[in-house]
Amino acid sequence: PFEVRTRLLGWDDRAFYLEARFISLRDGFVCALLRSRQHVLGTSPECVVQRLCKRRVEPPELPEDLRHWVAYNEASSQLLRAESGLSDITKD
């Protein structure tokens, strides 16, 4: 058995970044770590947070390793779009 602890790491202009830790109830060991990017359609994460908190909230600075992961994903997406002949299409 394990416990899942999820936290919001932050957000940028397009997405929220979440972390889920799967922690063993036997010894407290982190069995798995999941980080995900959740895109927002039709609005921005900033607007969602502002509406929920009823005030403007500055996003926390993303951890350095997460910033590297985001940059890697963007570079990988650009390469895949170029390979597919979609490099001229901009992604929102």
Coordinates of C-alpha atoms in Angstrom, one line a residue:
P1 CA 0.0 0.0 0.0
F2 CA 1.1 3.6 -0.6
E3 CA -0.1 7.1 -0.3
V4 CA -0.3 9.6 -3.1
R5 CA 0.6 13.2 -2.3
T6 CA -0.1 15.7 -5.1
R7 CA 1.0 19.3 -5.1
L8 CA 0.8 22.2 -7.5
L9 CA 4.4 23.2 -8.4
G10 CA 3.4 26.3 -10.3
W11 CA 2.1 27.6 -13.7
D12 CA 3.1 29.6 -16.7
D13 CA 1.0 31.4 -19.4
R14 CA -0.2 28.0 -20.8
A15 CA -0.2 25.3 -18.2
F16 CA -0.2 24.1 -14.6
Y17 CA 2.6 21.9 -13.4
L18 CA 1.8 19.2 -10.9
E19 CA 3.7 16.6 -8.9
A20 CA 2.4 13.3 -7.5
R21 CA 4.5 11.3 -5.1
F22 CA 3.7 7.6 -4.5
I23 CA 4.9 7.0 -0.9
S24 CA 5.2 3.5 0.7
L25 CA 3.1 3.3 3.8
R26 CA 5.5 0.6 5.1
D27 CA 8.7 2.7 5.2
G28 CA 8.0 6.1 3.7
F29 CA 10.0 5.5 0.6
V30 CA 9.1 7.5 -2.5
C31 CA 8.2 4.6 -4.9
A32 CA 7.4 6.9 -7.9
L33 CA 7.4 10.5 -8.8
L34 CA 5.1 11.8 -11.5
R35 CA 5.3 15.3 -12.9
S36 CA 2.7 16.5 -15.4
R37 CA 1.8 19.6 -17.4
Q38 CA -1.9 20.3 -17.6
H39 CA -2.9 22.7 -20.3
V40 CA -5.8 25.1 -19.9
L41 CA -8.1 25.7 -22.9
G42 CA -10.1 28.9 -23.4
T43 CA -8.4 30.8 -20.6
S44 CA -5.0 31.0 -18.8
P45 CA -3.8 29.4 -15.6
E46 CA -3.4 32.9 -14.2
C47 CA -7.1 33.6 -14.8
V48 CA -8.1 30.3 -13.2
V49 CA -6.0 31.0 -10.1
Q50 CA -7.2 34.6 -9.9
R51 CA -10.8 33.4 -10.1
L52 CA -10.3 30.7 -7.4
C53 CA -8.4 33.0 -5.0
K54 CA -10.4 36.1 -5.8
R55 CA -7.2 38.0 -6.2
R56 CA -4.1 38.1 -8.4
V57 CA -1.5 35.5 -7.3
E58 CA 2.0 35.4 -8.6
P59 CA 3.2 32.0 -9.7
P60 CA 6.0 30.4 -7.6
E61 CA 9.3 30.0 -9.4
L62 CA 9.4 26.6 -11.0
P63 CA 12.2 24.3 -9.7
E64 CA 15.3 24.3 -11.9
D65 CA 14.8 20.6 -12.9
L66 CA 11.2 21.3 -14.0
R67 CA 12.3 24.2 -16.1
H68 CA 14.8 21.9 -17.9
W69 CA 12.0 19.4 -18.4
V70 CA 9.7 22.0 -19.9
A71 CA 12.5 23.2 -22.2
Y72 CA 13.3 19.7 -23.3
N73 CA 9.6 19.0 -24.1
E74 CA 9.4 22.2 -26.2
A75 CA 12.6 21.3 -28.1
S76 CA 11.4 17.8 -28.7
S77 CA 8.0 19.1 -29.9
Q78 CA 9.7 21.4 -32.3
L79 CA 11.9 18.6 -33.7
L80 CA 8.9 16.3 -34.2
R81 CA 6.9 19.1 -35.9
A82 CA 9.8 19.7 -38.2
E83 CA 10.1 16.0 -39.0
S84 CA 6.4 16.0 -39.8
G85 CA 6.6 19.1 -42.0
L86 CA 4.6 21.1 -39.4
S87 CA 7.4 23.4 -38.4
D88 CA 5.8 26.4 -39.9
I89 CA 2.6 25.9 -37.8
T90 CA 2.8 27.8 -34.5
K91 CA 1.4 26.1 -31.5
D92 CA -0.7 28.1 -29.0

